[in-house]
Amino acid sequence: MKKIISLFMTAIFIFSASLTAFASETETYIEDGVELVANAQYYAENESSEPVEPASAQAIVNTDSFVDKIADQNNFDIPAKAGLLMDETTGQILYAKNIDDSLPIASITKVMTMILVFEALESGKIHIDDTVPISSHAFSMGGSQIWLEPGEIFTVHELLKAVAVASANDAAVALAEFVGGSESGFCDMMNAKAKELGMEKTHFVNACGLDIDGHLSCARDVAIMSRELMKHTKIFEYTSIWMDYLRDGKTQIVNTNKLLKSYNGITGLKTGTTSKAGVCITATAKRDNMSFIAVVLGSPSGDERFAAAKKLLDFGFSNFESKPFPNSDSYPQTIEVRFGEEKSAKLEYYLPQNMLFLKGSTSNLESRINIPEYIDAPISSGTQIGTVDLYSGGEKIKQYAIKIEENVEKVDFKKALSILINIISKM
């Protein structure tokens, strides 16, 4: 009986304390290089008015005004109706010319075709060695092709190679029919994916890019879908091929992207040419942990298309540098929780692995963490409880959120009493 009374009184003492608000003053101290704030309500009352956005795998700091300045000083332009340079890792646009103008995009359409083929492969819907029958509709495609014949059999691998290397319209339509049941059904999938990716100026009418009314996109949307295709890294096994053979060596295919032979770091991605679209390219290149996407639409000639893409990529590699995020390895992974069903909660950091800066614009990069010493339950998953501040030369230049990874429920008196009764029943 003494044990029962002691347990009961202890429970009342502990959990009645959970109903009492703490009114202690805020204290700050340093522990292992981490700034801790003793009052858990500090961030609720003193949160910066500056929004803190989650970061992706790479971040770009203060680039927009710099890009405009460079463009003005050097009269920077490209011979095309529209053009864009994008950082592949973050989607940050570094150069823009008429990027939202609706334009035909010719065979750059096949970027979306290949996205859906890779999604079908990765989901198990189709397999790389599956054989694809060639229909009379695929056979009827004009423009660039590998001269497929009705009834001929190719594998998905072979047709992907024909699309990525030779920009074969017949191969693209054959794959579309295989994945979507019909080209029109596949186009519905293409438009649904475009909507999912936020490609607001894009509408697909076919799977290969031949000129047809209503088949339009823009430079911004081309960059978005190029970036999406690049997530399927196996694509580079195809886009990096210069020359290959099909039909047991009887049909030679040569890559339409001539930058493969002339530009350092080029990885892909897709060319396109029709009478309405002009000469186009979405070119991708990687050097020194930096990866860029250069989009050129409506260039007058093939040479000018490649020169424009090269100029955009050169602009990226000449003016930016990638640096790793500093000091993040030692940051705590959990935080103490008071009055919760769990004694600690996992922390979720929104930090980039690498950052893209203007060359020479940073010095002595360091990051500092600002979190409370503890938090009080209940607290919801996704609640921001602190920040990581990035400094260059002692000046704060960027801020990243620290959030709670999972819900933490509060242990109230009712739950405490339930626990106590359960203990007593087992005695």
CSV table of C-alpha atoms in Angstrom, one decimal:
chain,number,residue,atom,x,y,z
A,1,MET,CA,0.0,0.0,0.0
A,2,LYS,CA,2.9,2.4,0.8
A,3,LYS,CA,4.3,1.7,-2.7
A,4,ILE,CA,0.9,2.4,-4.3
A,5,ILE,CA,0.5,5.7,-2.5
A,6,SER,CA,4.1,6.7,-3.3
A,7,LEU,CA,3.6,6.0,-7.0
A,8,PHE,CA,0.3,7.9,-7.0
A,9,MET,CA,1.8,11.0,-5.3
A,10,THR,CA,4.8,10.9,-7.7
A,11,ALA,CA,2.5,10.8,-10.7
A,12,ILE,CA,0.5,13.7,-9.4
A,13,PHE,CA,3.6,15.8,-8.8
A,14,ILE,CA,5.2,15.1,-12.2
A,15,PHE,CA,2.1,15.5,-14.4
A,16,SER,CA,0.6,18.5,-12.6
A,17,ALA,CA,3.8,20.2,-13.4
A,18,SER,CA,3.0,19.7,-17.1
A,19,LEU,CA,0.0,22.0,-16.6
A,20,THR,CA,2.2,24.8,-15.4
A,21,ALA,CA,3.6,27.3,-17.9
A,22,PHE,CA,7.3,28.2,-17.6
A,23,ALA,CA,8.0,31.8,-17.2
A,24,SER,CA,11.8,31.7,-17.0
A,25,GLU,CA,13.8,34.3,-18.9
A,26,THR,CA,15.6,33.4,-22.1
A,27,GLU,CA,19.2,32.4,-21.7
A,28,THR,CA,21.7,31.7,-24.4
A,29,TYR,CA,24.9,29.7,-24.1
A,30,ILE,CA,27.4,27.8,-26.2
A,31,GLU,CA,27.8,24.1,-26.1
A,32,ASP,CA,30.1,22.3,-28.6
A,33,GLY,CA,29.9,25.2,-30.9
A,34,VAL,CA,26.1,25.2,-31.0
A,35,GLU,CA,24.1,28.2,-29.8
A,36,LEU,CA,21.3,27.0,-27.5
A,37,VAL,CA,18.4,29.0,-26.3
A,38,ALA,CA,17.1,27.9,-22.9
A,39,ASN,CA,13.5,28.9,-23.3
A,40,ALA,CA,11.5,26.7,-25.8
A,41,GLN,CA,9.1,29.6,-26.5
A,42,TYR,CA,12.0,31.8,-27.9
A,43,TYR,CA,11.4,31.1,-31.5
A,44,ALA,CA,7.6,31.5,-31.3
A,45,GLU,CA,8.2,35.0,-29.9
A,46,ASN,CA,11.3,36.1,-31.7
A,47,GLU,CA,11.0,34.4,-35.1
A,48,SER,CA,12.6,36.4,-37.9
A,49,SER,CA,10.3,38.0,-40.3
A,50,GLU,CA,12.5,36.7,-43.1
A,51,PRO,CA,10.9,33.6,-44.6
A,52,VAL,CA,12.9,30.4,-44.3
A,53,GLU,CA,12.4,28.1,-47.2
A,54,PRO,CA,13.5,24.5,-47.4
A,55,ALA,CA,16.6,24.0,-49.6
A,56,SER,CA,17.1,21.4,-52.2
A,57,ALA,CA,20.3,19.6,-52.8
A,58,GLN,CA,22.0,22.7,-53.9
A,59,ALA,CA,21.4,26.4,-53.3
A,60,ILE,CA,22.2,29.6,-55.2
A,61,VAL,CA,22.9,32.8,-53.4
A,62,ASN,CA,22.3,36.3,-54.7
A,63,THR,CA,22.5,35.5,-58.4
A,64,ASP,CA,19.6,37.4,-60.1
A,65,SER,CA,21.0,40.9,-60.0
A,66,PHE,CA,24.4,39.7,-61.0
A,67,VAL,CA,23.1,37.9,-64.1
A,68,ASP,CA,21.3,41.1,-65.2
A,69,LYS,CA,24.4,43.1,-64.7
A,70,ILE,CA,26.5,40.7,-66.8
A,71,ALA,CA,23.9,40.6,-69.5
A,72,ASP,CA,23.9,44.5,-69.7
A,73,GLN,CA,27.6,44.9,-69.6
A,74,ASN,CA,28.4,42.3,-72.3
A,75,ASN,CA,25.3,42.9,-74.4
A,76,PHE,CA,24.7,39.2,-73.8
A,77,ASP,CA,22.3,37.7,-76.3
A,78,ILE,CA,21.9,34.5,-78.3
A,79,PRO,CA,20.7,34.0,-81.9
A,80,ALA,CA,17.4,32.4,-81.0
A,81,LYS,CA,13.7,33.3,-80.4
A,82,ALA,CA,14.1,32.1,-76.8
A,83,GLY,CA,16.8,30.9,-74.5
A,84,LEU,CA,17.5,29.9,-70.9
A,85,LEU,CA,20.3,28.7,-68.6
A,86,MET,CA,19.2,26.8,-65.6
A,87,ASP,CA,21.1,25.3,-62.7
A,88,GLU,CA,20.1,21.6,-62.9
A,89,THR,CA,20.2,20.9,-59.2
A,90,THR,CA,18.0,23.7,-57.9
A,91,GLY,CA,16.1,24.8,-61.0
A,92,GLN,CA,17.4,28.4,-60.5
A,93,ILE,CA,17.3,30.4,-63.8
A,94,LEU,CA,20.6,32.2,-64.5
A,95,TYR,CA,19.8,33.6,-67.9
A,96,ALA,CA,16.5,34.2,-69.6
A,97,LYS,CA,15.3,35.4,-73.0
A,98,ASN,CA,11.6,35.2,-73.8
A,99,ILE,CA,11.4,32.1,-71.7
A,100,ASP,CA,7.5,32.0,-71.4
A,101,ASP,CA,6.8,32.6,-75.1
A,102,SER,CA,4.7,29.7,-76.6
A,103,LEU,CA,6.7,28.1,-79.4
A,104,PRO,CA,6.9,24.8,-81.3
A,105,ILE,CA,9.8,22.7,-79.9
A,106,ALA,CA,10.2,20.0,-82.6
A,107,SER,CA,11.9,16.9,-81.4
A,108,ILE,CA,12.7,18.3,-78.0
A,109,THR,CA,9.2,16.9,-77.4
A,110,LYS,CA,10.9,13.5,-77.1
A,111,VAL,CA,12.3,14.6,-73.7
A,112,MET,CA,8.8,14.1,-72.3
A,113,THR,CA,8.4,10.8,-74.3
A,114,MET,CA,11.6,9.5,-72.7
A,115,ILE,CA,10.5,10.6,-69.2
A,116,LEU,CA,7.3,8.5,-69.5
A,117,VAL,CA,9.2,5.5,-70.9
A,118,PHE,CA,11.7,5.7,-68.0
A,119,GLU,CA,8.8,6.0,-65.5
A,120,ALA,CA,7.2,2.9,-67.0
A,121,LEU,CA,10.5,1.0,-66.8
A,122,GLU,CA,11.1,2.0,-63.2
A,123,SER,CA,7.6,1.1,-62.1
A,124,GLY,CA,7.9,-2.4,-63.7
A,125,LYS,CA,5.1,-1.6,-66.2
A,126,ILE,CA,7.6,-2.5,-69.0
A,127,HIS,CA,11.1,-3.9,-69.1
A,128,ILE,CA,14.2,-2.8,-71.1
A,129,ASP,CA,14.3,-6.1,-73.0
A,130,ASP,CA,10.6,-6.2,-73.9
A,131,THR,CA,10.0,-6.5,-77.6
A,132,VAL,CA,7.9,-3.7,-79.2
A,133,PRO,CA,5.9,-4.5,-82.3
A,134,ILE,CA,6.0,-1.8,-85.0
A,135,SER,CA,2.6,-0.6,-86.1
A,136,SER,CA,1.6,0.9,-89.5
A,137,HIS,CA,1.1,4.2,-87.6
A,138,ALA,CA,4.6,4.3,-86.3
A,139,PHE,CA,5.8,3.4,-89.8
A,140,SER,CA,4.0,6.4,-91.3
A,141,MET,CA,6.0,9.0,-89.4
A,142,GLY,CA,8.1,11.3,-91.5
A,143,GLY,CA,11.2,13.4,-90.6
A,144,SER,CA,14.1,11.8,-88.9
A,145,GLN,CA,13.6,8.0,-88.5
A,146,ILE,CA,15.2,4.6,-88.6
A,147,TRP,CA,12.8,3.4,-91.3
A,148,LEU,CA,10.8,1.0,-89.1
A,149,GLU,CA,8.7,-1.5,-91.0
A,150,PRO,CA,5.2,-2.8,-89.8
A,151,GLY,CA,5.7,-6.1,-88.0
A,152,GLU,CA,9.3,-5.5,-87.3
A,153,ILE,CA,10.4,-6.2,-83.7
A,154,PHE,CA,12.7,-4.1,-81.6
A,155,THR,CA,13.4,-4.0,-77.9
A,156,VAL,CA,12.7,-1.0,-75.7
A,157,HIS,CA,16.4,-0.6,-75.3
A,158,GLU,CA,17.0,-0.4,-79.1
A,159,LEU,CA,14.1,2.1,-79.6
A,160,LEU,CA,15.3,4.3,-76.7
A,161,LYS,CA,18.7,4.4,-78.3
A,162,ALA,CA,17.1,5.4,-81.6
A,163,VAL,CA,15.2,8.2,-80.0
A,164,ALA,CA,18.0,9.6,-77.8
A,165,VAL,CA,20.7,9.3,-80.4
A,166,ALA,CA,19.1,9.6,-83.9
A,167,SER,CA,15.9,11.4,-82.8
A,168,ALA,CA,13.9,8.8,-84.6
A,169,ASN,CA,10.2,9.8,-84.9
A,170,ASP,CA,9.0,6.3,-85.8
A,171,ALA,CA,10.8,4.9,-82.7
A,172,ALA,CA,9.3,7.5,-80.5
A,173,VAL,CA,5.8,6.7,-81.6
A,174,ALA,CA,6.4,2.9,-81.3
A,175,LEU,CA,7.4,3.4,-77.7
A,176,ALA,CA,4.4,5.7,-77.1
A,177,GLU,CA,2.0,3.1,-78.4
A,178,PHE,CA,3.8,0.4,-76.3
A,179,VAL,CA,3.5,2.4,-73.0
A,180,GLY,CA,0.2,4.3,-73.6
A,181,GLY,CA,-1.7,1.8,-75.7
A,182,SER,CA,-2.0,4.4,-78.5
A,183,GLU,CA,-0.2,7.6,-79.4
A,184,SER,CA,-3.3,9.6,-78.4
A,185,GLY,CA,-3.5,7.8,-75.1
A,186,PHE,CA,0.2,8.5,-74.6
A,187,CYS,CA,-0.3,12.2,-75.3
A,188,ASP,CA,-2.9,12.3,-72.5
A,189,MET,CA,-0.1,10.9,-70.3
A,190,MET,CA,2.3,13.5,-71.6
A,191,ASN,CA,-0.1,16.4,-70.8
A,192,ALA,CA,-0.9,15.0,-67.4
A,193,LYS,CA,2.8,14.8,-66.6
A,194,ALA,CA,3.4,18.4,-67.9
A,195,LYS,CA,0.6,19.6,-65.6
A,196,GLU,CA,2.2,17.7,-62.7
A,197,LEU,CA,5.5,19.4,-63.3
A,198,GLY,CA,4.0,22.9,-63.6
A,199,MET,CA,4.6,23.3,-67.3
A,200,GLU,CA,2.0,25.9,-67.8
A,201,LYS,CA,2.7,26.8,-71.4
A,202,THR,CA,2.9,23.3,-72.8
A,203,HIS,CA,0.5,21.1,-74.7
A,204,PHE,CA,1.4,18.0,-76.6
A,205,VAL,CA,-0.4,16.6,-79.6
A,206,ASN,CA,2.0,13.9,-80.6
A,207,ALA,CA,4.9,12.0,-79.1
A,208,CYS,CA,7.7,12.9,-81.5
A,209,GLY,CA,7.4,16.7,-82.2
A,210,LEU,CA,6.4,16.9,-85.8
A,211,ASP,CA,4.7,20.2,-86.6
A,212,ILE,CA,1.0,20.2,-85.8
A,213,ASP,CA,-1.3,23.0,-84.6
A,214,GLY,CA,-1.5,23.3,-80.8
A,215,HIS,CA,1.7,21.4,-80.1
A,216,LEU,CA,3.6,24.1,-78.1
A,217,SER,CA,5.9,24.7,-75.2
A,218,CYS,CA,8.3,27.4,-74.0
A,219,ALA,CA,11.9,27.6,-72.9
A,220,ARG,CA,11.0,27.5,-69.2
A,221,ASP,CA,8.9,24.4,-69.6
A,222,VAL,CA,11.6,22.7,-71.7
A,223,ALA,CA,14.1,23.3,-68.9
A,224,ILE,CA,11.7,21.9,-66.4
A,225,MET,CA,11.1,18.7,-68.3
A,226,SER,CA,14.8,18.4,-69.1
A,227,ARG,CA,15.6,18.6,-65.4
A,228,GLU,CA,13.0,15.9,-64.7
A,229,LEU,CA,14.5,13.6,-67.3
A,230,MET,CA,17.9,14.0,-65.8
A,231,LYS,CA,16.6,12.5,-62.6
A,232,HIS,CA,16.6,9.2,-64.5
A,233,THR,CA,20.4,9.1,-64.7
A,234,LYS,CA,20.4,6.1,-67.0
A,235,ILE,CA,19.4,8.5,-69.8
A,236,PHE,CA,23.0,9.6,-70.0
A,237,GLU,CA,24.0,6.1,-71.1
A,238,TYR,CA,22.0,6.9,-74.3
A,239,THR,CA,22.5,10.6,-74.7
A,240,SER,CA,26.3,10.2,-74.5
A,241,ILE,CA,26.5,7.8,-77.4
A,242,TRP,CA,28.1,9.4,-80.5
A,243,MET,CA,27.6,6.5,-83.0
A,244,ASP,CA,26.1,3.1,-82.8
A,245,TYR,CA,24.3,0.4,-84.8
A,246,LEU,CA,20.9,-1.3,-85.0
A,247,ARG,CA,19.6,-4.3,-86.9
A,248,ASP,CA,22.8,-6.3,-86.1
A,249,GLY,CA,25.0,-3.6,-87.6
A,250,LYS,CA,23.0,-2.9,-90.7
A,251,THR,CA,21.7,0.5,-89.6
A,252,GLN,CA,24.1,3.2,-88.3
A,253,ILE,CA,22.9,6.0,-86.0
A,254,VAL,CA,24.8,9.1,-85.2
A,255,ASN,CA,24.0,11.6,-82.5
A,256,THR,CA,22.3,14.8,-83.6
A,257,ASN,CA,23.9,16.6,-80.7
A,258,LYS,CA,27.3,17.7,-82.2
A,259,LEU,CA,28.3,19.3,-78.9
A,260,LEU,CA,29.3,15.7,-77.8
A,261,LYS,CA,32.3,16.1,-80.0
A,262,SER,CA,33.2,19.7,-79.2
A,263,TYR,CA,32.1,20.7,-75.7
A,264,ASN,CA,33.9,19.7,-72.5
A,265,GLY,CA,31.5,18.2,-70.0
A,266,ILE,CA,28.5,17.8,-72.3
A,267,THR,CA,26.1,15.0,-71.2
A,268,GLY,CA,23.1,15.5,-73.5
A,269,LEU,CA,20.3,16.1,-74.0
A,270,LYS,CA,18.1,16.6,-77.1
A,271,THR,CA,18.0,18.4,-80.4
A,272,GLY,CA,15.1,19.4,-82.6
A,273,THR,CA,14.4,20.9,-86.0
A,274,THR,CA,11.2,21.6,-88.0
A,275,SER,CA,10.1,24.3,-90.4
A,276,LYS,CA,7.9,25.9,-87.7
A,277,ALA,CA,10.1,25.4,-84.7
A,278,GLY,CA,13.4,26.3,-86.4
A,279,VAL,CA,16.5,24.8,-84.9
A,280,CYS,CA,16.4,23.9,-81.2
A,281,ILE,CA,18.4,22.2,-78.5
A,282,THR,CA,18.3,21.5,-74.8
A,283,ALA,CA,21.9,20.9,-73.9
A,284,THR,CA,23.2,19.6,-70.6
A,285,ALA,CA,26.7,19.7,-69.2
A,286,LYS,CA,28.5,19.0,-66.0
A,287,ARG,CA,31.9,20.2,-64.6
A,288,ASP,CA,33.2,20.6,-61.0
A,289,ASN,CA,30.0,19.5,-59.3
A,290,MET,CA,28.0,22.0,-61.3
A,291,SER,CA,25.4,20.9,-63.8
A,292,PHE,CA,23.6,23.3,-66.2
A,293,ILE,CA,20.7,23.1,-68.7
A,294,ALA,CA,20.9,25.4,-71.7
A,295,VAL,CA,17.7,25.8,-73.8
A,296,VAL,CA,17.8,27.3,-77.3
A,297,LEU,CA,14.5,27.6,-79.3
A,298,GLY,CA,14.0,29.0,-82.8
A,299,SER,CA,17.6,29.4,-83.8
A,300,PRO,CA,18.2,30.2,-87.6
A,301,SER,CA,20.7,27.3,-88.2
A,302,GLY,CA,22.3,24.3,-86.7
A,303,ASP,CA,25.7,26.1,-86.2
A,304,GLU,CA,24.0,29.1,-84.5
A,305,ARG,CA,22.0,26.7,-82.2
A,306,PHE,CA,25.2,25.0,-81.0
A,307,ALA,CA,27.0,28.3,-80.6
A,308,ALA,CA,24.1,29.6,-78.5
A,309,ALA,CA,24.1,26.6,-76.3
A,310,LYS,CA,27.8,26.7,-75.9
A,311,LYS,CA,27.6,30.4,-75.0
A,312,LEU,CA,25.0,29.8,-72.3
A,313,LEU,CA,26.9,26.9,-70.8
A,314,ASP,CA,30.2,28.9,-70.9
A,315,PHE,CA,28.4,31.7,-69.0
A,316,GLY,CA,27.4,29.3,-66.2
A,317,PHE,CA,30.8,27.6,-65.9
A,318,SER,CA,32.7,31.0,-66.1
A,319,ASN,CA,30.7,32.9,-63.6
A,320,PHE,CA,29.7,30.4,-60.9
A,321,GLU,CA,31.4,28.0,-58.5
A,322,SER,CA,30.1,25.2,-56.3
A,323,LYS,CA,31.1,24.9,-52.6
A,324,PRO,CA,30.1,22.4,-50.0
A,325,PHE,CA,27.8,23.4,-47.1
A,326,PRO,CA,30.1,24.0,-44.1
A,327,ASN,CA,30.0,22.7,-40.5
A,328,SER,CA,26.9,20.6,-40.8
A,329,ASP,CA,28.3,17.2,-39.8
A,330,SER,CA,28.4,18.0,-36.1
A,331,TYR,CA,24.8,19.3,-35.7
A,332,PRO,CA,22.5,17.4,-33.2
A,333,GLN,CA,20.0,15.0,-34.7
A,334,THR,CA,17.5,15.2,-31.8
A,335,ILE,CA,16.2,17.7,-29.3
A,336,GLU,CA,15.0,17.2,-25.7
A,337,VAL,CA,11.2,17.1,-25.2
A,338,ARG,CA,9.5,18.0,-21.9
A,339,PHE,CA,6.1,16.5,-20.9
A,340,GLY,CA,6.0,14.3,-24.0
A,341,GLU,CA,5.4,10.6,-24.6
A,342,GLU,CA,8.9,10.6,-26.0
A,343,LYS,CA,11.9,12.1,-24.3
A,344,SER,CA,13.4,13.4,-27.5
A,345,ALA,CA,12.4,14.3,-31.0
A,346,LYS,CA,14.2,13.9,-34.3
A,347,LEU,CA,15.3,17.0,-36.1
A,348,GLU,CA,15.0,17.5,-39.8
A,349,TYR,CA,17.5,19.9,-41.5
A,350,TYR,CA,16.8,21.6,-44.8
A,351,LEU,CA,20.4,22.0,-45.9
A,352,PRO,CA,22.0,21.8,-49.3
A,353,GLN,CA,24.9,19.5,-49.9
A,354,ASN,CA,26.5,22.1,-52.2
A,355,MET,CA,25.9,25.7,-53.0
A,356,LEU,CA,26.3,27.7,-56.2
A,357,PHE,CA,28.0,31.1,-55.8
A,358,LEU,CA,29.3,33.8,-58.0
A,359,LYS,CA,33.0,33.2,-58.4
A,360,GLY,CA,35.0,35.1,-55.8
A,361,SER,CA,31.8,36.4,-54.0
A,362,THR,CA,32.4,34.4,-50.8
A,363,SER,CA,35.0,34.0,-48.1
A,364,ASN,CA,35.3,32.0,-44.9
A,365,LEU,CA,32.0,30.3,-45.2
A,366,GLU,CA,30.6,29.0,-41.9
A,367,SER,CA,27.2,28.0,-40.6
A,368,ARG,CA,25.7,28.4,-37.2
A,369,ILE,CA,22.8,26.6,-35.7
A,370,ASN,CA,20.2,28.3,-33.5
A,371,ILE,CA,17.9,25.9,-31.6
A,372,PRO,CA,16.2,25.9,-28.2
A,373,GLU,CA,17.6,23.8,-25.4
A,374,TYR,CA,14.3,21.9,-25.3
A,375,ILE,CA,10.8,21.9,-26.6
A,376,ASP,CA,7.5,21.3,-24.9
A,377,ALA,CA,5.0,18.6,-26.0
A,378,PRO,CA,2.7,18.5,-27.9
A,379,ILE,CA,4.4,19.4,-31.1
A,380,SER,CA,3.6,18.6,-34.6
A,381,SER,CA,5.7,17.1,-37.4
A,382,GLY,CA,7.0,19.9,-39.6
A,383,THR,CA,7.0,22.6,-36.9
A,384,GLN,CA,10.0,24.9,-37.3
A,385,ILE,CA,12.0,25.1,-34.1
A,386,GLY,CA,15.2,26.8,-35.2
A,387,THR,CA,17.5,27.8,-38.1
A,388,VAL,CA,20.9,27.2,-39.6
A,389,ASP,CA,22.4,30.5,-40.6
A,390,LEU,CA,25.0,30.7,-43.4
A,391,TYR,CA,27.7,33.3,-43.1
A,392,SER,CA,30.3,34.6,-45.6
A,393,GLY,CA,33.0,36.8,-44.1
A,394,GLY,CA,31.0,37.2,-41.0
A,395,GLU,CA,27.9,38.4,-42.8
A,396,LYS,CA,24.7,36.3,-42.8
A,397,ILE,CA,23.7,35.5,-46.4
A,398,LYS,CA,21.2,32.7,-46.1
A,399,GLN,CA,19.0,31.0,-43.6
A,400,TYR,CA,17.6,27.4,-43.5
A,401,ALA,CA,14.9,25.8,-41.5
A,402,ILE,CA,15.2,23.2,-38.8
A,403,LYS,CA,11.9,21.3,-38.2
A,404,ILE,CA,10.6,18.5,-36.1
A,405,GLU,CA,10.5,15.2,-38.0
A,406,GLU,CA,7.6,13.4,-36.2
A,407,ASN,CA,4.6,14.3,-34.0
A,408,VAL,CA,5.3,14.2,-30.2
A,409,GLU,CA,2.2,13.8,-28.1
A,410,LYS,CA,1.9,15.3,-24.6
A,411,VAL,CA,1.5,13.0,-21.6
A,412,ASP,CA,-1.5,14.6,-19.8
A,413,PHE,CA,-2.9,13.7,-16.4
A,414,LYS,CA,-5.5,11.3,-17.8
A,415,LYS,CA,-2.7,9.4,-19.6
A,416,ALA,CA,-0.6,9.5,-16.5
A,417,LEU,CA,-3.4,8.0,-14.4
A,418,SER,CA,-4.0,5.3,-17.0
A,419,ILE,CA,-0.3,4.4,-16.8
A,420,LEU,CA,-0.4,4.4,-13.0
A,421,ILE,CA,-3.5,2.1,-13.0
A,422,ASN,CA,-1.8,-0.2,-15.4
A,423,ILE,CA,1.3,-0.4,-13.1
A,424,ILE,CA,-0.9,-1.1,-10.0
A,425,SER,CA,-2.8,-3.8,-11.8
A,426,LYS,CA,0.4,-5.6,-12.4
A,427,MET,CA,1.6,-5.4,-8.8
